[in-house]
Amino acid sequence: NLNLLREAKAPSSIPMIVEGGLGRASHIVTAFEAGADAVLVNTAIVQAKDPVLMARTMALASEVGRNSYLTAI
C-alpha cells in the first residue's frame, strides 16, 4: 500500500526498502515516487522471457522513479 509507505516514511530517517509485488517497471517507479529508498526485485527478473533486458529495464525505472521523487513539487 503506497499510502502506508508515504505515512511510514514521513516521520522516519530509516531507509525504506520495498520488496514484493514489483513485476513491472511502472511498479518500481511508483515505489520510488512514494518515497522508497530502494527496491528489491527478484521474481520479475528471474521469470522474464529476457532476464537481462528486464534487469536493465528495472534499473532504468529505478533511476526514473528516484529522480521523479527528488524533483517533485
PDB file of N, CA and C in Angstrom, residues 2-69:
ATOM      1  N   LEU A   2       0.790   2.020  -1.050  1.00  0.00           N
ATOM      2  CA  LEU A   2       1.676   3.169  -1.199  1.00  0.00           C
ATOM      3  C   LEU A   2       1.380   4.280  -0.212  1.00  0.00           C
ATOM      4  N   ASN A   3       0.139   4.441   0.160  1.00  0.00           N
ATOM      5  CA  ASN A   3      -0.183   5.458   1.164  1.00  0.00           C
ATOM      6  C   ASN A   3       0.470   5.108   2.496  1.00  0.00           C
ATOM      7  N   LEU A   4       0.480   3.839   2.846  1.00  0.00           N
ATOM      8  CA  LEU A   4       1.132   3.385   4.065  1.00  0.00           C
ATOM      9  C   LEU A   4       2.634   3.666   4.011  1.00  0.00           C
ATOM     10  N   LEU A   5       3.236   3.438   2.856  1.00  0.00           N
ATOM     11  CA  LEU A   5       4.660   3.733   2.695  1.00  0.00           C
ATOM     12  C   LEU A   5       4.931   5.220   2.902  1.00  0.00           C
ATOM     13  N   ARG A   6       4.115   6.063   2.309  1.00  0.00           N
ATOM     14  CA  ARG A   6       4.285   7.514   2.477  1.00  0.00           C
ATOM     15  C   ARG A   6       4.157   7.919   3.945  1.00  0.00           C
ATOM     16  N   GLU A   7       3.173   7.373   4.620  1.00  0.00           N
ATOM     17  CA  GLU A   7       2.953   7.701   6.038  1.00  0.00           C
ATOM     18  C   GLU A   7       4.108   7.214   6.911  1.00  0.00           C
ATOM     19  N   ALA A   8       4.605   6.030   6.634  1.00  0.00           N
ATOM     20  CA  ALA A   8       5.698   5.466   7.430  1.00  0.00           C
ATOM     21  C   ALA A   8       7.002   6.202   7.166  1.00  0.00           C
ATOM     22  N   LYS A   9       7.205   6.633   5.951  1.00  0.00           N
ATOM     23  CA  LYS A   9       8.454   7.293   5.575  1.00  0.00           C
ATOM     24  C   LYS A   9       8.545   8.713   6.130  1.00  0.00           C
ATOM     25  N   ALA A  10       7.452   9.422   6.161  1.00  0.00           N
ATOM     26  CA  ALA A  10       7.449  10.848   6.524  1.00  0.00           C
ATOM     27  C   ALA A  10       8.168  11.146   7.842  1.00  0.00           C
ATOM     28  N   PRO A  11       7.847  10.485   8.948  1.00  0.00           N
ATOM     29  CA  PRO A  11       8.494  10.859  10.209  1.00  0.00           C
ATOM     30  C   PRO A  11       9.801  10.116  10.483  1.00  0.00           C
ATOM     31  N   SER A  12      10.266   9.323   9.544  1.00  0.00           N
ATOM     32  CA  SER A  12      11.382   8.424   9.833  1.00  0.00           C
ATOM     33  C   SER A  12      12.602   8.710   8.961  1.00  0.00           C
ATOM     34  N   SER A  13      13.768   8.520   9.529  1.00  0.00           N
ATOM     35  CA  SER A  13      15.003   8.610   8.762  1.00  0.00           C
ATOM     36  C   SER A  13      15.528   7.214   8.414  1.00  0.00           C
ATOM     37  N   ILE A  14      14.778   6.188   8.788  1.00  0.00           N
ATOM     38  CA  ILE A  14      15.155   4.808   8.495  1.00  0.00           C
ATOM     39  C   ILE A  14      14.901   4.537   7.011  1.00  0.00           C
ATOM     40  N   PRO A  15      15.877   3.991   6.299  1.00  0.00           N
ATOM     41  CA  PRO A  15      15.664   3.688   4.882  1.00  0.00           C
ATOM     42  C   PRO A  15      14.511   2.712   4.689  1.00  0.00           C
ATOM     43  N   MET A  16      13.704   2.979   3.696  1.00  0.00           N
ATOM     44  CA  MET A  16      12.560   2.120   3.370  1.00  0.00           C
ATOM     45  C   MET A  16      12.874   1.337   2.098  1.00  0.00           C
ATOM     46  N   ILE A  17      12.806   0.012   2.199  1.00  0.00           N
ATOM     47  CA  ILE A  17      13.079  -0.858   1.060  1.00  0.00           C
ATOM     48  C   ILE A  17      11.789  -1.597   0.725  1.00  0.00           C
ATOM     49  N   VAL A  18      11.378  -1.509  -0.538  1.00  0.00           N
ATOM     50  CA  VAL A  18      10.157  -2.168  -0.992  1.00  0.00           C
ATOM     51  C   VAL A  18      10.534  -3.470  -1.679  1.00  0.00           C
ATOM     52  N   GLU A  19       9.867  -4.550  -1.280  1.00  0.00           N
ATOM     53  CA  GLU A  19      10.102  -5.871  -1.861  1.00  0.00           C
ATOM     54  C   GLU A  19       8.761  -6.557  -2.007  1.00  0.00           C
ATOM     55  N   GLY A  20       8.551  -7.191  -3.132  1.00  0.00           N
ATOM     56  CA  GLY A  20       7.320  -7.936  -3.361  1.00  0.00           C
ATOM     57  C   GLY A  20       6.330  -7.155  -4.199  1.00  0.00           C
ATOM     58  N   GLY A  21       5.757  -7.810  -5.168  1.00  0.00           N
ATOM     59  CA  GLY A  21       4.741  -7.194  -5.999  1.00  0.00           C
ATOM     60  C   GLY A  21       5.300  -6.235  -7.037  1.00  0.00           C
ATOM     61  N   LEU A  22       6.592  -6.312  -7.289  1.00  0.00           N
ATOM     62  CA  LEU A  22       7.228  -5.408  -8.246  1.00  0.00           C
ATOM     63  C   LEU A  22       7.473  -6.154  -9.557  1.00  0.00           C
ATOM     64  N   GLY A  23       6.423  -6.383 -10.294  1.00  0.00           N
ATOM     65  CA  GLY A  23       6.514  -7.176 -11.518  1.00  0.00           C
ATOM     66  C   GLY A  23       6.682  -6.379 -12.786  1.00  0.00           C
ATOM     67  N   ARG A  24       6.483  -5.076 -12.708  1.00  0.00           N
ATOM     68  CA  ARG A  24       6.602  -4.215 -13.884  1.00  0.00           C
ATOM     69  C   ARG A  24       7.441  -2.999 -13.542  1.00  0.00           C
ATOM     70  N   ALA A  25       8.011  -2.417 -14.561  1.00  0.00           N
ATOM     71  CA  ALA A  25       8.820  -1.211 -14.366  1.00  0.00           C
ATOM     72  C   ALA A  25       7.991  -0.099 -13.731  1.00  0.00           C
ATOM     73  N   SER A  26       6.738  -0.015 -14.091  1.00  0.00           N
ATOM     74  CA  SER A  26       5.877   1.033 -13.522  1.00  0.00           C
ATOM     75  C   SER A  26       5.711   0.870 -12.019  1.00  0.00           C
ATOM     76  N   HIS A  27       5.772  -0.362 -11.519  1.00  0.00           N
ATOM     77  CA  HIS A  27       5.697  -0.596 -10.074  1.00  0.00           C
ATOM     78  C   HIS A  27       6.932  -0.016  -9.376  1.00  0.00           C
ATOM     79  N   ILE A  28       8.080  -0.135 -10.019  1.00  0.00           N
ATOM     80  CA  ILE A  28       9.323   0.398  -9.466  1.00  0.00           C
ATOM     81  C   ILE A  28       9.240   1.919  -9.379  1.00  0.00           C
ATOM     82  N   VAL A  29       8.800   2.537 -10.470  1.00  0.00           N
ATOM     83  CA  VAL A  29       8.661   4.000 -10.490  1.00  0.00           C
ATOM     84  C   VAL A  29       7.718   4.456  -9.386  1.00  0.00           C
ATOM     85  N   THR A  30       6.589   3.796  -9.255  1.00  0.00           N
ATOM     86  CA  THR A  30       5.598   4.167  -8.242  1.00  0.00           C
ATOM     87  C   THR A  30       6.165   4.030  -6.835  1.00  0.00           C
ATOM     88  N   ALA A  31       6.915   2.960  -6.593  1.00  0.00           N
ATOM     89  CA  ALA A  31       7.504   2.758  -5.258  1.00  0.00           C
ATOM     90  C   ALA A  31       8.456   3.897  -4.907  1.00  0.00           C
ATOM     91  N   PHE A  32       9.298   4.280  -5.845  1.00  0.00           N
ATOM     92  CA  PHE A  32      10.224   5.379  -5.576  1.00  0.00           C
ATOM     93  C   PHE A  32       9.486   6.705  -5.433  1.00  0.00           C
ATOM     94  N   GLU A  33       8.485   6.931  -6.250  1.00  0.00           N
ATOM     95  CA  GLU A  33       7.711   8.169  -6.141  1.00  0.00           C
ATOM     96  C   GLU A  33       7.004   8.266  -4.794  1.00  0.00           C
ATOM     97  N   ALA A  34       6.691   7.121  -4.201  1.00  0.00           N
ATOM     98  CA  ALA A  34       6.040   7.111  -2.889  1.00  0.00           C
ATOM     99  C   ALA A  34       7.037   7.321  -1.750  1.00  0.00           C
ATOM    100  N   GLY A  35       8.340   7.305  -2.066  1.00  0.00           N
ATOM    101  CA  GLY A  35       9.333   7.581  -1.045  1.00  0.00           C
ATOM    102  C   GLY A  35      10.273   6.452  -0.705  1.00  0.00           C
ATOM    103  N   ALA A  36      10.174   5.331  -1.396  1.00  0.00           N
ATOM    104  CA  ALA A  36      11.095   4.227  -1.125  1.00  0.00           C
ATOM    105  C   ALA A  36      12.529   4.674  -1.364  1.00  0.00           C
ATOM    106  N   ASP A  37      13.437   4.174  -0.549  1.00  0.00           N
ATOM    107  CA  ASP A  37      14.856   4.453  -0.726  1.00  0.00           C
ATOM    108  C   ASP A  37      15.528   3.413  -1.623  1.00  0.00           C
ATOM    109  N   ALA A  38      14.929   2.235  -1.682  1.00  0.00           N
ATOM    110  CA  ALA A  38      15.463   1.155  -2.506  1.00  0.00           C
ATOM    111  C   ALA A  38      14.347   0.154  -2.792  1.00  0.00           C
ATOM    112  N   VAL A  39      14.564  -0.666  -3.810  1.00  0.00           N
ATOM    113  CA  VAL A  39      13.640  -1.754  -4.113  1.00  0.00           C
ATOM    114  C   VAL A  39      14.443  -3.041  -4.249  1.00  0.00           C
ATOM    115  N   LEU A  40      13.787  -4.139  -3.993  1.00  0.00           N
ATOM    116  CA  LEU A  40      14.400  -5.453  -4.131  1.00  0.00           C
ATOM    117  C   LEU A  40      13.567  -6.225  -5.144  1.00  0.00           C
ATOM    118  N   VAL A  41      14.172  -6.535  -6.275  1.00  0.00           N
ATOM    119  CA  VAL A  41      13.445  -7.209  -7.359  1.00  0.00           C
ATOM    120  C   VAL A  41      14.128  -8.536  -7.635  1.00  0.00           C
ATOM    121  N   ASN A  42      13.340  -9.610  -7.677  1.00  0.00           N
ATOM    122  CA  ASN A  42      13.900 -10.925  -7.967  1.00  0.00           C
ATOM    123  C   ASN A  42      13.035 -11.668  -8.982  1.00  0.00           C
ATOM    124  N   THR A  43      11.834 -12.022  -8.585  1.00  0.00           N
ATOM    125  CA  THR A  43      10.979 -12.881  -9.404  1.00  0.00           C
ATOM    126  C   THR A  43      10.737 -12.307 -10.787  1.00  0.00           C
ATOM    127  N   ALA A  44      10.492 -11.006 -10.885  1.00  0.00           N
ATOM    128  CA  ALA A  44      10.215 -10.394 -12.187  1.00  0.00           C
ATOM    129  C   ALA A  44      11.387 -10.590 -13.151  1.00  0.00           C
ATOM    130  N   ILE A  45      12.594 -10.543 -12.626  1.00  0.00           N
ATOM    131  CA  ILE A  45      13.774 -10.722 -13.469  1.00  0.00           C
ATOM    132  C   ILE A  45      13.980 -12.202 -13.806  1.00  0.00           C
ATOM    133  N   VAL A  46      13.893 -13.044 -12.803  1.00  0.00           N
ATOM    134  CA  VAL A  46      14.135 -14.474 -12.995  1.00  0.00           C
ATOM    135  C   VAL A  46      13.123 -15.093 -13.956  1.00  0.00           C
ATOM    136  N   GLN A  47      11.868 -14.666 -13.886  1.00  0.00           N
ATOM    137  CA  GLN A  47      10.820 -15.265 -14.713  1.00  0.00           C
ATOM    138  C   GLN A  47      10.612 -14.559 -16.052  1.00  0.00           C
ATOM    139  N   ALA A  48      11.333 -13.490 -16.306  1.00  0.00           N
ATOM    140  CA  ALA A  48      11.174 -12.752 -17.563  1.00  0.00           C
ATOM    141  C   ALA A  48      11.639 -13.590 -18.752  1.00  0.00           C
ATOM    142  N   LYS A  49      11.045 -13.345 -19.907  1.00  0.00           N
ATOM    143  CA  LYS A  49      11.487 -14.027 -21.135  1.00  0.00           C
ATOM    144  C   LYS A  49      12.929 -13.658 -21.461  1.00  0.00           C
ATOM    145  N   ASP A  50      13.303 -12.422 -21.130  1.00  0.00           N
ATOM    146  CA  ASP A  50      14.672 -11.942 -21.337  1.00  0.00           C
ATOM    147  C   ASP A  50      15.133 -11.293 -20.026  1.00  0.00           C
ATOM    148  N   PRO A  51      15.724 -12.073 -19.128  1.00  0.00           N
ATOM    149  CA  PRO A  51      16.103 -11.557 -17.816  1.00  0.00           C
ATOM    150  C   PRO A  51      17.081 -10.379 -17.862  1.00  0.00           C
ATOM    151  N   VAL A  52      17.991 -10.389 -18.813  1.00  0.00           N
ATOM    152  CA  VAL A  52      18.952  -9.291 -18.910  1.00  0.00           C
ATOM    153  C   VAL A  52      18.229  -7.997 -19.270  1.00  0.00           C
ATOM    154  N   LEU A  53      17.341  -8.068 -20.220  1.00  0.00           N
ATOM    155  CA  LEU A  53      16.567  -6.888 -20.607  1.00  0.00           C
ATOM    156  C   LEU A  53      15.682  -6.418 -19.456  1.00  0.00           C
ATOM    157  N   MET A  54      15.077  -7.353 -18.739  1.00  0.00           N
ATOM    158  CA  MET A  54      14.239  -6.979 -17.593  1.00  0.00           C
ATOM    159  C   MET A  54      15.076  -6.309 -16.512  1.00  0.00           C
ATOM    160  N   ALA A  55      16.251  -6.817 -16.241  1.00  0.00           N
ATOM    161  CA  ALA A  55      17.118  -6.202 -15.234  1.00  0.00           C
ATOM    162  C   ALA A  55      17.497  -4.780 -15.644  1.00  0.00           C
ATOM    163  N   ARG A  56      17.818  -4.587 -16.898  1.00  0.00           N
ATOM    164  CA  ARG A  56      18.136  -3.242 -17.390  1.00  0.00           C
ATOM    165  C   ARG A  56      16.931  -2.320 -17.269  1.00  0.00           C
ATOM    166  N   THR A  57      15.769  -2.841 -17.617  1.00  0.00           N
ATOM    167  CA  THR A  57      14.534  -2.057 -17.548  1.00  0.00           C
ATOM    168  C   THR A  57      14.237  -1.642 -16.118  1.00  0.00           C
ATOM    169  N   MET A  58      14.376  -2.563 -15.184  1.00  0.00           N
ATOM    170  CA  MET A  58      14.126  -2.254 -13.777  1.00  0.00           C
ATOM    171  C   MET A  58      15.143  -1.243 -13.246  1.00  0.00           C
ATOM    172  N   ALA A  59      16.384  -1.340 -13.686  1.00  0.00           N
ATOM    173  CA  ALA A  59      17.399  -0.368 -13.268  1.00  0.00           C
ATOM    174  C   ALA A  59      17.049   1.027 -13.779  1.00  0.00           C
ATOM    175  N   LEU A  60      16.629   1.120 -15.027  1.00  0.00           N
ATOM    176  CA  LEU A  60      16.217   2.415 -15.580  1.00  0.00           C
ATOM    177  C   LEU A  60      14.990   2.953 -14.856  1.00  0.00           C
ATOM    178  N   ALA A  61      14.043   2.083 -14.558  1.00  0.00           N
ATOM    179  CA  ALA A  61      12.842   2.503 -13.830  1.00  0.00           C
ATOM    180  C   ALA A  61      13.199   3.027 -12.443  1.00  0.00           C
ATOM    181  N   SER A  62      14.196   2.411 -11.818  1.00  0.00           N
ATOM    182  CA  SER A  62      14.651   2.878 -10.504  1.00  0.00           C
ATOM    183  C   SER A  62      15.198   4.293 -10.603  1.00  0.00           C
ATOM    184  N   GLU A  63      15.984   4.537 -11.618  1.00  0.00           N
ATOM    185  CA  GLU A  63      16.557   5.872 -11.814  1.00  0.00           C
ATOM    186  C   GLU A  63      15.457   6.901 -12.089  1.00  0.00           C
ATOM    187  N   VAL A  64      14.517   6.562 -12.945  1.00  0.00           N
ATOM    188  CA  VAL A  64      13.413   7.467 -13.259  1.00  0.00           C
ATOM    189  C   VAL A  64      12.566   7.750 -12.022  1.00  0.00           C
ATOM    190  N   GLY A  65      12.207   6.704 -11.295  1.00  0.00           N
ATOM    191  CA  GLY A  65      11.369   6.876 -10.105  1.00  0.00           C
ATOM    192  C   GLY A  65      12.034   7.709  -9.033  1.00  0.00           C
ATOM    193  N   ARG A  66      13.303   7.447  -8.781  1.00  0.00           N
ATOM    194  CA  ARG A  66      14.022   8.204  -7.751  1.00  0.00           C
ATOM    195  C   ARG A  66      14.165   9.670  -8.162  1.00  0.00           C
ATOM    196  N   ASN A  67      14.506   9.908  -9.425  1.00  0.00           N
ATOM    197  CA  ASN A  67      14.611  11.290  -9.903  1.00  0.00           C
ATOM    198  C   ASN A  67      13.272  12.001  -9.834  1.00  0.00           C
ATOM    199  N   SER A  68      12.208  11.298 -10.145  1.00  0.00           N
ATOM    200  CA  SER A  68      10.868  11.891 -10.050  1.00  0.00           C
ATOM    201  C   SER A  68      10.560  12.291  -8.620  1.00  0.00           C
ATOM    202  N   TYR A  69      10.888  11.422  -7.677  1.00  0.00           N
ATOM    203  CA  TYR A  69      10.672  11.724  -6.245  1.00  0.00           C
ATOM    204  C   TYR A  69      11.484  12.949  -5.821  1.00  0.00           C
TER     205      TYR A  69
END
